[in-house]
PDB file of C-alpha atoms in Angstrom:
ATOM      1  CA  UNK A   1       0.033  -0.394   0.398  1.00  0.00           C
ATOM      2  CA  UNK A   2       1.422   3.319  -1.613  1.00  0.00           C
ATOM      3  CA  UNK A   3       0.863   6.442   1.167  1.00  0.00           C
ATOM      4  CA  UNK A   4       1.500   9.828   0.247  1.00  0.00           C
ATOM      5  CA  UNK A   5       4.391  11.310   1.952  1.00  0.00           C
ATOM      6  CA  UNK A   6       6.121  14.553   1.949  1.00  0.00           C
ATOM      7  CA  UNK A   7       9.782  15.672   3.908  1.00  0.00           C
ATOM      8  CA  UNK A   8      11.126  18.652   4.435  1.00  0.00           C
ATOM      9  CA  UNK A   9      14.270  19.035   6.462  1.00  0.00           C
ATOM     10  CA  UNK A  10      12.507  17.910   9.883  1.00  0.00           C
ATOM     11  CA  UNK A  11       9.148  18.688   9.629  1.00  0.00           C
ATOM     12  CA  UNK A  12       6.865  16.034   6.791  1.00  0.00           C
ATOM     13  CA  UNK A  13       3.580  16.129   5.751  1.00  0.00           C
ATOM     14  CA  UNK A  14       1.804  12.031   4.882  1.00  0.00           C
ATOM     15  CA  UNK A  15      -1.551  10.194   4.777  1.00  0.00           C
ATOM     16  CA  UNK A  16      -1.791   7.520   7.863  1.00  0.00           C
ATOM     17  CA  UNK A  17      -1.279   4.340   6.689  1.00  0.00           C
ATOM     18  CA  UNK A  18      -3.818   1.389   8.497  1.00  0.00           C
ATOM     19  CA  UNK A  19      -1.665  -1.728   8.195  1.00  0.00           C
ATOM     20  CA  UNK A  20       0.953   0.290   9.798  1.00  0.00           C
ATOM     21  CA  UNK A  21      -1.721   1.586  12.881  1.00  0.00           C
ATOM     22  CA  UNK A  22      -3.745  -2.259  13.371  1.00  0.00           C
ATOM     23  CA  UNK A  23       0.552  -3.762  13.297  1.00  0.00           C
ATOM     24  CA  UNK A  24       1.906  -1.022  15.355  1.00  0.00           C
ATOM     25  CA  UNK A  25      -1.274  -1.708  17.815  1.00  0.00           C
ATOM     26  CA  UNK A  26      -0.838  -6.215  18.009  1.00  0.00           C
ATOM     27  CA  UNK A  27       3.392  -5.238  18.114  1.00  0.00           C
ATOM     28  CA  UNK A  28       2.082  -3.407  21.576  1.00  0.00           C
ATOM     29  CA  UNK A  29      -0.621  -5.553  22.526  1.00  0.00           C
ATOM     30  CA  UNK A  30       1.786  -8.548  22.529  1.00  0.00           C
ATOM     31  CA  UNK A  31       4.920  -6.200  24.348  1.00  0.00           C
ATOM     32  CA  UNK A  32       2.924  -6.138  26.530  1.00  0.00           C
ATOM     33  CA  UNK A  33       1.282  -9.970  27.031  1.00  0.00           C
ATOM     34  CA  UNK A  34       5.466 -10.699  26.844  1.00  0.00           C
ATOM     35  CA  UNK A  35       5.371  -8.836  29.139  1.00  0.00           C
ATOM     36  CA  UNK A  36       3.154 -10.293  31.598  1.00  0.00           C
ATOM     37  CA  UNK A  37       4.118 -13.995  31.233  1.00  0.00           C
ATOM     38  CA  UNK A  38       7.599 -13.002  31.631  1.00  0.00           C
ATOM     39  CA  UNK A  39       7.091 -11.762  34.872  1.00  0.00           C
ATOM     40  CA  UNK A  40       4.586 -14.510  36.115  1.00  0.00           C
ATOM     41  CA  UNK A  41       6.700 -17.256  34.555  1.00  0.00           C
ATOM     42  CA  UNK A  42      10.006 -15.914  36.714  1.00  0.00           C
ATOM     43  CA  UNK A  43       7.923 -15.720  39.659  1.00  0.00           C
ATOM     44  CA  UNK A  44       8.400 -11.044  40.025  1.00  0.00           C
ATOM     45  CA  UNK A  45       9.560 -10.238  43.425  1.00  0.00           C
ATOM     46  CA  UNK A  46      10.230  -7.408  44.992  1.00  0.00           C
ATOM     47  CA  UNK A  47      13.715  -7.371  47.407  1.00  0.00           C
ATOM     48  CA  UNK A  48      14.313  -4.531  49.914  1.00  0.00           C
ATOM     49  CA  UNK A  49      17.820  -3.547  48.336  1.00  0.00           C
ATOM     50  CA  UNK A  50      19.307  -5.405  51.900  1.00  0.00           C
ATOM     51  CA  UNK A  51      18.273  -8.592  50.355  1.00  0.00           C
ATOM     52  CA  UNK A  52      20.134  -7.940  46.884  1.00  0.00           C
ATOM     53  CA  UNK A  53      23.021  -7.468  48.868  1.00  0.00           C
ATOM     54  CA  UNK A  54      22.658 -10.636  50.853  1.00  0.00           C
ATOM     55  CA  UNK A  55      21.723 -12.431  47.387  1.00  0.00           C
ATOM     56  CA  UNK A  56      23.718 -15.176  45.759  1.00  0.00           C
ATOM     57  CA  UNK A  57      25.190 -13.692  42.065  1.00  0.00           C
ATOM     58  CA  UNK A  58      22.380 -15.367  40.372  1.00  0.00           C
ATOM     59  CA  UNK A  59      19.724 -13.773  41.845  1.00  0.00           C
ATOM     60  CA  UNK A  60      20.991 -10.159  41.378  1.00  0.00           C
ATOM     61  CA  UNK A  61      21.598 -11.602  37.612  1.00  0.00           C
ATOM     62  CA  UNK A  62      17.761 -12.169  38.033  1.00  0.00           C
ATOM     63  CA  UNK A  63      17.038  -8.986  39.429  1.00  0.00           C
ATOM     64  CA  UNK A  64      19.081  -6.977  36.726  1.00  0.00           C
ATOM     65  CA  UNK A  65      17.746  -8.846  33.824  1.00  0.00           C
ATOM     66  CA  UNK A  66      14.379  -7.926  35.448  1.00  0.00           C
ATOM     67  CA  UNK A  67      14.809  -4.675  35.870  1.00  0.00           C
ATOM     68  CA  UNK A  68      15.702  -3.939  32.342  1.00  0.00           C
ATOM     69  CA  UNK A  69      12.856  -6.247  30.615  1.00  0.00           C
ATOM     70  CA  UNK A  70      11.233  -3.024  32.004  1.00  0.00           C
ATOM     71  CA  UNK A  71      13.219  -0.295  31.371  1.00  0.00           C
ATOM     72  CA  UNK A  72      12.734  -1.680  27.627  1.00  0.00           C
ATOM     73  CA  UNK A  73       8.693  -2.521  28.267  1.00  0.00           C
ATOM     74  CA  UNK A  74       8.141   1.387  28.583  1.00  0.00           C
ATOM     75  CA  UNK A  75      10.906   2.588  26.382  1.00  0.00           C
ATOM     76  CA  UNK A  76       9.657   0.390  23.544  1.00  0.00           C
ATOM     77  CA  UNK A  77       5.876   0.635  24.274  1.00  0.00           C
ATOM     78  CA  UNK A  78       6.416   4.407  24.256  1.00  0.00           C
ATOM     79  CA  UNK A  79       7.689   4.122  20.883  1.00  0.00           C
ATOM     80  CA  UNK A  80       5.514   1.677  19.676  1.00  0.00           C
ATOM     81  CA  UNK A  81       2.525   3.788  20.467  1.00  0.00           C
ATOM     82  CA  UNK A  82       3.729   7.079  19.416  1.00  0.00           C
ATOM     83  CA  UNK A  83       4.143   5.310  15.871  1.00  0.00           C
ATOM     84  CA  UNK A  84       1.238   3.798  15.913  1.00  0.00           C
ATOM     85  CA  UNK A  85      -0.425   6.987  16.965  1.00  0.00           C
ATOM     86  CA  UNK A  86       1.171   8.524  13.936  1.00  0.00           C
ATOM     87  CA  UNK A  87      -0.603   6.450  11.876  1.00  0.00           C
ATOM     88  CA  UNK A  88      -3.893   6.411  13.125  1.00  0.00           C
ATOM     89  CA  UNK A  89      -6.720   7.442  10.248  1.00  0.00           C
ATOM     90  CA  UNK A  90      -7.988   9.924  12.084  1.00  0.00           C
ATOM     91  CA  UNK A  91      -4.881  12.724  12.063  1.00  0.00           C
ATOM     92  CA  UNK A  92      -3.291  12.808   9.136  1.00  0.00           C
ATOM     93  CA  UNK A  93      -1.508  16.148  10.052  1.00  0.00           C
ATOM     94  CA  UNK A  94       2.134  17.974   9.097  1.00  0.00           C
ATOM     95  CA  UNK A  95       4.720  18.521  11.882  1.00  0.00           C
ATOM     96  CA  UNK A  96       8.381  16.506  13.038  1.00  0.00           C
ATOM     97  CA  UNK A  97       9.709  13.679  12.044  1.00  0.00           C
ATOM     98  CA  UNK A  98       8.729  10.710  13.675  1.00  0.00           C
ATOM     99  CA  UNK A  99       8.657   7.895  10.783  1.00  0.00           C
ATOM    100  CA  UNK A 100      11.320   5.479  13.171  1.00  0.00           C
ATOM    101  CA  UNK A 101       9.645   5.298  15.757  1.00  0.00           C
ATOM    102  CA  UNK A 102       7.082   1.863  15.275  1.00  0.00           C
ATOM    103  CA  UNK A 103      10.922   0.022  13.988  1.00  0.00           C
ATOM    104  CA  UNK A 104      12.917   1.540  17.030  1.00  0.00           C
ATOM    105  CA  UNK A 105      10.157  -0.386  18.617  1.00  0.00           C
ATOM    106  CA  UNK A 106       9.720  -2.837  17.072  1.00  0.00           C
ATOM    107  CA  UNK A 107      13.551  -3.528  17.668  1.00  0.00           C
ATOM    108  CA  UNK A 108      13.281  -2.947  21.572  1.00  0.00           C
ATOM    109  CA  UNK A 109      10.754  -6.041  21.904  1.00  0.00           C
ATOM    110  CA  UNK A 110      13.085  -8.308  20.341  1.00  0.00           C
ATOM    111  CA  UNK A 111      15.368  -6.552  22.712  1.00  0.00           C
ATOM    112  CA  UNK A 112      12.622  -7.298  25.787  1.00  0.00           C
ATOM    113  CA  UNK A 113      12.386 -10.813  24.459  1.00  0.00           C
ATOM    114  CA  UNK A 114      16.805 -10.877  24.718  1.00  0.00           C
ATOM    115  CA  UNK A 115      15.855  -9.432  27.857  1.00  0.00           C
ATOM    116  CA  UNK A 116      12.992 -11.719  29.188  1.00  0.00           C
ATOM    117  CA  UNK A 117      14.765 -15.141  28.176  1.00  0.00           C
ATOM    118  CA  UNK A 118      18.016 -14.430  29.857  1.00  0.00           C
ATOM    119  CA  UNK A 119      15.283 -13.160  32.899  1.00  0.00           C
ATOM    120  CA  UNK A 120      13.548 -16.473  33.216  1.00  0.00           C
ATOM    121  CA  UNK A 121      16.779 -18.438  32.240  1.00  0.00           C
ATOM    122  CA  UNK A 122      18.316 -16.486  35.561  1.00  0.00           C
ATOM    123  CA  UNK A 123      15.629 -16.776  37.855  1.00  0.00           C
ATOM    124  CA  UNK A 124      15.570 -20.764  37.295  1.00  0.00           C
ATOM    125  CA  UNK A 125      19.480 -21.072  38.352  1.00  0.00           C
ATOM    126  CA  UNK A 126      18.435 -18.517  41.234  1.00  0.00           C
ATOM    127  CA  UNK A 127      15.801 -21.274  43.141  1.00  0.00           C
ATOM    128  CA  UNK A 128      18.196 -24.036  42.735  1.00  0.00           C
ATOM    129  CA  UNK A 129      20.833 -21.629  44.906  1.00  0.00           C
TER     130      UNK A 129
END
């Protein structure tokens, strides 16, 4: 599907892409679901600073991965929502360029997946300690 797109330096005018909107919504939903499942399977727990300091290295690594999943979720979801909203049918407008938001958000989905797998592996290893 072709989308009419005019760009001048940092400003752009474009017609929204309904396909990009649908894919952006799907990506945001899947990222959220993946985060919920990773936290449920990994046994999300809250620890105090003292408990973290006394925890074995595998548990500390697990908590670091958990923290990084939350950071990538926040940034990735923000980028996906911003990119998706720019492709909403009712928002054919001109403004600052933000056409890379969807691709950056999608890339962060894969980064989130890596940290989630790391969290699940290290939390499983921490159970053995």
